[in-house]
XYZ file of C-alpha atoms in Angstrom:
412
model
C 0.000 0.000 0.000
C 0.808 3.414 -0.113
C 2.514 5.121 2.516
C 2.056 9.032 3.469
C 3.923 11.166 5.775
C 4.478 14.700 7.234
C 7.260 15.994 8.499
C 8.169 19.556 10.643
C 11.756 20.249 9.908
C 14.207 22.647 12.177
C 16.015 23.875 8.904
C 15.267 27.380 7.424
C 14.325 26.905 3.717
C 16.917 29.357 2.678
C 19.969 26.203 3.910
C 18.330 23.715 1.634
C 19.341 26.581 -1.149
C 22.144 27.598 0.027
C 23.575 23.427 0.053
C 21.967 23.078 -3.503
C 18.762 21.307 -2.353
C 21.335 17.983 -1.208
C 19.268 15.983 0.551
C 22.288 14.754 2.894
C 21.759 17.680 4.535
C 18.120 17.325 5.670
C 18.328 15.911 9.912
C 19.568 12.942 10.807
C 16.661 11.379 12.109
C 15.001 11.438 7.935
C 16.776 8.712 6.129
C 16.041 7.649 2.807
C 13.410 4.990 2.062
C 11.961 3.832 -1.567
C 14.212 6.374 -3.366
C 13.250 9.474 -1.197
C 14.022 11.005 2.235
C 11.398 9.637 5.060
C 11.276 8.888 8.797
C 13.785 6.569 9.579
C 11.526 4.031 11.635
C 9.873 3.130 8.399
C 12.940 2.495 6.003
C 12.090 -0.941 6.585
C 13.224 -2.089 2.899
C 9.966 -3.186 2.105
C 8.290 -2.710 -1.537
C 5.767 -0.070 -1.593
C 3.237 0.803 -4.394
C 3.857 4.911 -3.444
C 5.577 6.399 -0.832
C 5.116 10.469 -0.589
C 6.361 12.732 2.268
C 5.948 16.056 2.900
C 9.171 18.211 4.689
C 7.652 21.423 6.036
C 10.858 23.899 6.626
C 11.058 26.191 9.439
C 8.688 28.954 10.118
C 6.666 28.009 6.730
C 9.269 28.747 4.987
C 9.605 26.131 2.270
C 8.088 22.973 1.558
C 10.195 19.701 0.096
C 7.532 17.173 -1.797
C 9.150 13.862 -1.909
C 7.400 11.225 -3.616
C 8.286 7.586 -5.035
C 5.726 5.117 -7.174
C 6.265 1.985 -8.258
C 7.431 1.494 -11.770
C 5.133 -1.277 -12.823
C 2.323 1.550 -11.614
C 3.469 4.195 -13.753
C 6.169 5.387 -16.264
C 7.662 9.508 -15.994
C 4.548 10.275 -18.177
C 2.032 9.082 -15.840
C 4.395 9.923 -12.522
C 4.126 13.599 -14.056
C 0.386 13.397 -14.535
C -0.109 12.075 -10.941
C 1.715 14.562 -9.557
C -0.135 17.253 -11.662
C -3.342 16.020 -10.921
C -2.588 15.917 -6.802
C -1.172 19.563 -6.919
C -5.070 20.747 -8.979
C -7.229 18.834 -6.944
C -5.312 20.242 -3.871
C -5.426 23.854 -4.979
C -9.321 23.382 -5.486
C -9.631 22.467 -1.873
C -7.885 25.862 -0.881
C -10.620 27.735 -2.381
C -13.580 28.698 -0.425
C -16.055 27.464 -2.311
C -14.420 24.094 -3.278
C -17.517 22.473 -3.307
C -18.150 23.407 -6.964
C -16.132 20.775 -8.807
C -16.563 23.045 -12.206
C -13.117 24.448 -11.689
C -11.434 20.667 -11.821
C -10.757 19.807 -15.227
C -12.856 16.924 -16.270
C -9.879 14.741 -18.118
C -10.355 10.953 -16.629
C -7.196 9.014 -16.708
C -7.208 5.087 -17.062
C -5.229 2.204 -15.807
C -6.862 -0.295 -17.920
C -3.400 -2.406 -19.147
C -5.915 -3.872 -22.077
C -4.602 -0.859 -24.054
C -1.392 -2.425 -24.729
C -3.524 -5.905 -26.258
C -3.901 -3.118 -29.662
C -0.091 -3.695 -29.784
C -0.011 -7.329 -30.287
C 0.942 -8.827 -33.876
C 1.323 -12.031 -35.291
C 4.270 -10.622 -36.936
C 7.965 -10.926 -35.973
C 10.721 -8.405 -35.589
C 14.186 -9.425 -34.468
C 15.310 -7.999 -30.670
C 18.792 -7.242 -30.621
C 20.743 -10.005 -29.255
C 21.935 -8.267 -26.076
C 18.315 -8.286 -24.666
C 18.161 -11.844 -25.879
C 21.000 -12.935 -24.291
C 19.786 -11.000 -20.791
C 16.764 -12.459 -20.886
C 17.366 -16.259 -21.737
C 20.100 -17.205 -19.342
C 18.720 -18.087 -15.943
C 20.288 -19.860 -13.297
C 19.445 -20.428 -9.455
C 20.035 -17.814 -8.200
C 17.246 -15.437 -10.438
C 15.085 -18.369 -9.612
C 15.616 -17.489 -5.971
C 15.543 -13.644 -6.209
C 11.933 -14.373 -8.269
C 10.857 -16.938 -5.277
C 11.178 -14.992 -1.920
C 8.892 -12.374 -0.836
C 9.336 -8.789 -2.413
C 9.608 -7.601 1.006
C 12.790 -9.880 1.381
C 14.262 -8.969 -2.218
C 13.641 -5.006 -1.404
C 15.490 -5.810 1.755
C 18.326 -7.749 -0.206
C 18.421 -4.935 -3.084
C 18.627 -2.098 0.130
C 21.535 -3.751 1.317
C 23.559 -4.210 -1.775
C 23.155 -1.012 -3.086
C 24.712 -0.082 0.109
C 27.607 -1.942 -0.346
C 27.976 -0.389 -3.909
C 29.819 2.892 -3.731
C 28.025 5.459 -5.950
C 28.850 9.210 -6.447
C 25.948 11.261 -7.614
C 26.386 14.398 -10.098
C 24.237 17.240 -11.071
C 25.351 19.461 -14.319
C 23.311 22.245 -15.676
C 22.968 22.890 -19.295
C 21.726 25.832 -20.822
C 19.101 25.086 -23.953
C 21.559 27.461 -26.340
C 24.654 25.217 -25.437
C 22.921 22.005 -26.387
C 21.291 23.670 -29.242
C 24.735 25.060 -30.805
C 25.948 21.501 -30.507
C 23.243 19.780 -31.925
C 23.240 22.049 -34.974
C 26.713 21.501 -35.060
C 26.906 17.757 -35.159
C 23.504 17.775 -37.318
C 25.959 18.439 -40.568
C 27.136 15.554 -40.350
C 24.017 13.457 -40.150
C 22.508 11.478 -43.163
C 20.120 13.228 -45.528
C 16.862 12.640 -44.263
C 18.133 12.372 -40.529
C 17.176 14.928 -37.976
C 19.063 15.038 -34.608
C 16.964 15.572 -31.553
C 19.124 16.941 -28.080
C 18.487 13.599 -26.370
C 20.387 12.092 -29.393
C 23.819 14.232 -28.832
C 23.305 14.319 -25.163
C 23.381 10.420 -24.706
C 26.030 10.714 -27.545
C 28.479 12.872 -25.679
C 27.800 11.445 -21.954
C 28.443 7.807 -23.620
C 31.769 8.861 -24.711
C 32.910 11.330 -21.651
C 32.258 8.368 -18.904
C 33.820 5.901 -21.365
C 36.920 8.284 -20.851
C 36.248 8.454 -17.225
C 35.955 5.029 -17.163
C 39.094 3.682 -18.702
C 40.976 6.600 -16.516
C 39.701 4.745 -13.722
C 40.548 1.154 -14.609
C 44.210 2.058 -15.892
C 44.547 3.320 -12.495
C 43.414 0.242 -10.878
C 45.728 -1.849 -13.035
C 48.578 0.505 -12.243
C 48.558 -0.444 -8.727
C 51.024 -3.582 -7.616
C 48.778 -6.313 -6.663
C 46.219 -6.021 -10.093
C 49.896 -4.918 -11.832
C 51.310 -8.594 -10.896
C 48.653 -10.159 -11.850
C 48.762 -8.668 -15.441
C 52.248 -9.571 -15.615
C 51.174 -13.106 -15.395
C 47.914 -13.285 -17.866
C 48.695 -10.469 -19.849
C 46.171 -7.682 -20.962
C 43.233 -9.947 -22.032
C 42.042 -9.206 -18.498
C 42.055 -5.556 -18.610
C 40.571 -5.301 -22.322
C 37.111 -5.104 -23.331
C 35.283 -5.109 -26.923
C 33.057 -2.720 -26.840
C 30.668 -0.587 -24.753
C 26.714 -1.172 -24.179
C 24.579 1.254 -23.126
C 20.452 1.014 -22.821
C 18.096 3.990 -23.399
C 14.743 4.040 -22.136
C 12.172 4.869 -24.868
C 8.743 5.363 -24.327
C 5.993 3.726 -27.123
C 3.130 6.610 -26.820
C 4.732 8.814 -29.296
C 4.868 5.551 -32.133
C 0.892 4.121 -31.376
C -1.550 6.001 -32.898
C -4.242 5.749 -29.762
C -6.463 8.523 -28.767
C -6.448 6.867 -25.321
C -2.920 6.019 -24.735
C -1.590 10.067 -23.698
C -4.315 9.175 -20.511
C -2.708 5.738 -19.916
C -1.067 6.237 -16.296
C 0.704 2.926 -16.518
C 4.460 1.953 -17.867
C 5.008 2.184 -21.284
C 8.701 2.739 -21.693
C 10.674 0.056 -22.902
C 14.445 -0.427 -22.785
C 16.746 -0.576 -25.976
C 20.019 -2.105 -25.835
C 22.663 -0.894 -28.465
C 26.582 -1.792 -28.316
C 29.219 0.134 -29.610
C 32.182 -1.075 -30.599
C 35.618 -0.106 -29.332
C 36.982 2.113 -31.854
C 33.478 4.351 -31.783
C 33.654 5.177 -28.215
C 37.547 5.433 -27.501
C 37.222 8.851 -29.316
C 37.473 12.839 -28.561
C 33.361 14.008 -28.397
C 33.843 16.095 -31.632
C 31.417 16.635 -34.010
C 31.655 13.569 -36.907
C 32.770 11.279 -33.602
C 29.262 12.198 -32.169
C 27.365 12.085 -35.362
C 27.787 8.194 -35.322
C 26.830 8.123 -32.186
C 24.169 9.499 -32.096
C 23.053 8.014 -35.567
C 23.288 4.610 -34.065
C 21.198 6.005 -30.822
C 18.983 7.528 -33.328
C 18.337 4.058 -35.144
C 17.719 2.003 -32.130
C 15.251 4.843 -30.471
C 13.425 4.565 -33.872
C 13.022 0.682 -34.193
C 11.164 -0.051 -31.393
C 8.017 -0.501 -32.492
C 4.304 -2.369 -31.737
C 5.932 -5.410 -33.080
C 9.308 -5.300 -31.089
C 7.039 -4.808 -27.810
C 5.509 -7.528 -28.694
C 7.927 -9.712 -29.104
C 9.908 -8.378 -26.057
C 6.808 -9.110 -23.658
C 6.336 -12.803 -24.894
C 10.257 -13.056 -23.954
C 9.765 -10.988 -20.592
C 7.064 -13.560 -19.963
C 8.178 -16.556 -20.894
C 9.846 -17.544 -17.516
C 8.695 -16.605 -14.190
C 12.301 -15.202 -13.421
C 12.799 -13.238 -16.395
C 12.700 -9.432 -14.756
C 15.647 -11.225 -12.212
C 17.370 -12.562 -15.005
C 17.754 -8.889 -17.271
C 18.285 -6.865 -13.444
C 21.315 -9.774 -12.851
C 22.773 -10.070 -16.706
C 22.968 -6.296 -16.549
C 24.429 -6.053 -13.445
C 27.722 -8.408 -14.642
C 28.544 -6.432 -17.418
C 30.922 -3.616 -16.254
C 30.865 -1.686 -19.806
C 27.556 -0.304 -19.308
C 24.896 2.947 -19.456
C 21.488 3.390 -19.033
C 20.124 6.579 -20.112
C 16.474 7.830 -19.536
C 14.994 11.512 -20.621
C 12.778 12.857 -18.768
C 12.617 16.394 -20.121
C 8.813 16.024 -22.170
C 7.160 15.472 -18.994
C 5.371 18.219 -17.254
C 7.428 18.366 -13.744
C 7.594 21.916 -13.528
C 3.788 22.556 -14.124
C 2.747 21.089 -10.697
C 1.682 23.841 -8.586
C -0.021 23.351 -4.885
C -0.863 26.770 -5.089
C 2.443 28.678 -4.246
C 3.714 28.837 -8.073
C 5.662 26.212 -9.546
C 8.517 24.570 -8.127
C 12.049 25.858 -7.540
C 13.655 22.759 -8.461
C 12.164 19.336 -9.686
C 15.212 16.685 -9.159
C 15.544 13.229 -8.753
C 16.771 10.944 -5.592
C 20.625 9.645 -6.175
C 20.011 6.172 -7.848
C 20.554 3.348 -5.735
C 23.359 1.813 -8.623
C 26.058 3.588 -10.465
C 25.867 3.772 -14.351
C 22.783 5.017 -14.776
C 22.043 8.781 -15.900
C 19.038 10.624 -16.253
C 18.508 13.474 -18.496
C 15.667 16.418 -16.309
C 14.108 19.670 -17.625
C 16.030 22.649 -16.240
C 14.288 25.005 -14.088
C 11.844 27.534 -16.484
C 13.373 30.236 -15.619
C 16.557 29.276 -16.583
C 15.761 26.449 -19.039
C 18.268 24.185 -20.269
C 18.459 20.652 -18.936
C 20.094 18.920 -15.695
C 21.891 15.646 -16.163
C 21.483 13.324 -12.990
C 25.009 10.919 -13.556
C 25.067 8.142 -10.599
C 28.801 7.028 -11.081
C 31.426 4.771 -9.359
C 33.349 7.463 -7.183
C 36.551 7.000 -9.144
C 34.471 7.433 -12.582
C 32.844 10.846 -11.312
C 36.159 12.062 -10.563
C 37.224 11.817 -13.750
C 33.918 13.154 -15.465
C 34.519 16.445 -12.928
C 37.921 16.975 -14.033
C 37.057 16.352 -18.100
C 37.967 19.921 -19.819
C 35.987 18.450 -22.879
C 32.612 17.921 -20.908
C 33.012 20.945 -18.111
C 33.344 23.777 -20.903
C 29.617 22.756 -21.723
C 28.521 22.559 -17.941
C 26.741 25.902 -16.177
C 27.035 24.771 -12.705
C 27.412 21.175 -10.990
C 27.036 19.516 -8.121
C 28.288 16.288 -6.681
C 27.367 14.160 -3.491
């Protein structure tokens, strides 16, 4: 079920600015739980559909909205229109007369999952192999994670990410920057291909922690002990073949369904792509990022009804097949995942005080995995959410090549 708490706070609103709205420094007695900052005595590890808590600063000062749901609930479309919808109905009940329900808008949302059955096809369309490969090879332990309770594996999943070290960084983007590049690395797109931001943002981030990454591994194998054991096998073991990175891509944009913009549930679906060596072991220029982002262009463009179709009769197929892509994904070291969430409409919620200052997500639990947020409306632009092995954020911070494009960042 979901859980709901309220929270007085001791801190002025003004330190929560003046730290860069890190929740680390929020009181010791609110600890993170489900993703977001909440009373300690209930980060019990357990799985919760929703978990939302209010932090009310000092002296009414400032308000912090924290609020997790489930991912087989919604998607960042239907998070966006939750969050929308909460923030309307509880402006209505500020009003005096907020008996007359004229005022609410009269748009009726729908969880009804039959809305994906349109999508089904007796045709065929090949998945790339990686998400093959991740989702055929079992063994017993994904049989195990799929067998206990999900209070257990939230429990299990708590603790490990706690034993994963994880540095989380926030860089600011204006929309002209991005825009400059984009045009810039647009000439050297195929006629007939068009370049969106997301395209030469998950482009350039692809090849600046690939960088940061084999900084970070040269300077592990530097180091006496992994040094002597080199000596002995040789380099195999500190040589890879190529990079893979996933992107999250949502399939209401591709199905042409009146209802499926007020479908609250998931509809994003994850494309693998691998790069070879050669393409990501390169300075972010403008032809280097061009293939990039052609090949992150192609894969974002090929999912379709039929590859969703195909991917849930796979997903499916064995009763530990979510364990075995979270487990497959989690060996390979050579990895991204990138999800955009700058279409949704995070900075329209209003409570009634005016929109928000800032609209950010929680440090993910796991390193490699960046997330691409609208910038604040006044200042536009974007903010990039990287959640990075400390040794590979170091790097990233101290890249000339990727700083000149950054505003203002943040790390924690």
């Amino acid at each position: 079920m979901p859980v709901y708490s309220d929270t007085c706070c001791d801190l002025d609103y003004s330190t929560m600015q003046e730290s860069g709205y890190n929740i680390d420094k929020l009181p010791v007695d609110l600890s993170e739980a489900c993703g977001v900052p909440g009373p300690s005595g209930l980060a019990s590890g357990q799985i919760r559909l929703g978990y939302f808590h209010i932090i009310r600063f000092r002296g009414n000062s400032g308000v912090f909205i924290c609020a997790s749901i489930a991912h087989c609930l919604v998607d960042g479309h239907g998070f966006a229109h939750f969050m929308n919808r909460w923030a309307e109905i509880s402006k209505w009940m500020q009003q005096p007369q907020h008996s007359n329900k004229a005022s609410l808008t009269t748009r009726r949302y729908t969880h009804d999952r039959s809305i994906h059955a349109g999508y089904r096809s007796n045709k065929t369309t090949a998945l790339d192999s990686i998400t093959i490969d991740s989702l055929s090879t079992g063994n017993a332990f994904t049989r195990w994670l799929s067998w206990i309770s999900p209070e257990s594996r939230g429990r299990l999943f708590k603790a490990l990410s706690g034993a994963v070290g994880r540095t989380c960084c926030y860089f600011q983007i204006s929309s002209k920057t991005m825009e400059n590049l984009r045009t810039s690395v647009q000439r050297h797109a195929p006629s007939g291909t068009r370049y969106s931001v997301n395209d030469i943002i998950c482009a350039y981030v692809t090849i600046i922690v690939v960088q940061a990454k084999e900084k970070a591994s040269a300077d592990w194998w530097s180091k006496p002990v992994p040094l002597a054991i080199r000596s002995i096998f040789g380099n195999r073991l500190s040589e890879y073949a190529g990079f893979q990175m996933s992107i999250a891509v949502s399939m209401r944009p591709r199905i042409n369904n009146p209802d499926v913009d007020n479908y609250m549930g998931n509809m994003s679906f994850g494309k693998s792509i691998w790069f070879p060596q050669d393409m990501v072991q390169v300075e972010p220029v403008d032809k280097s990022l061009s293939t990039l982002a052609l090949r992150i262009h192609q894969a974002a463009s090929s999912i379709d009804e039929l590859y969703v179709s195909q991917l849930g009769c796979l997903l499916n197929s064995e009763p530990d097949s979510y364990m075995r892509l979270i487990l497959n994904n989690a060996k390979q070291r050579r990895k991204l995942m990138i999800s955009s969430q700058v279409r949704f409409a995070h900075y329209q919620v209003d409570f009634g005080a005016g929109s928000p200052t800032l609209v950010r997500l929680a440090p993910y639990a796991f390193p490699d995995v960046v997330f691409v947020m609208p910038g604040n409306p006044t200042m536009g632009g974007y903010e990039l959410v990287l959640n990075l092995a400390p040794e590979v954020a170091i790097n990233v911070v101290q890249n000339d090549s990727w700083m000149n494009l950054v505003d203002k960042y943040d790390c924690n």
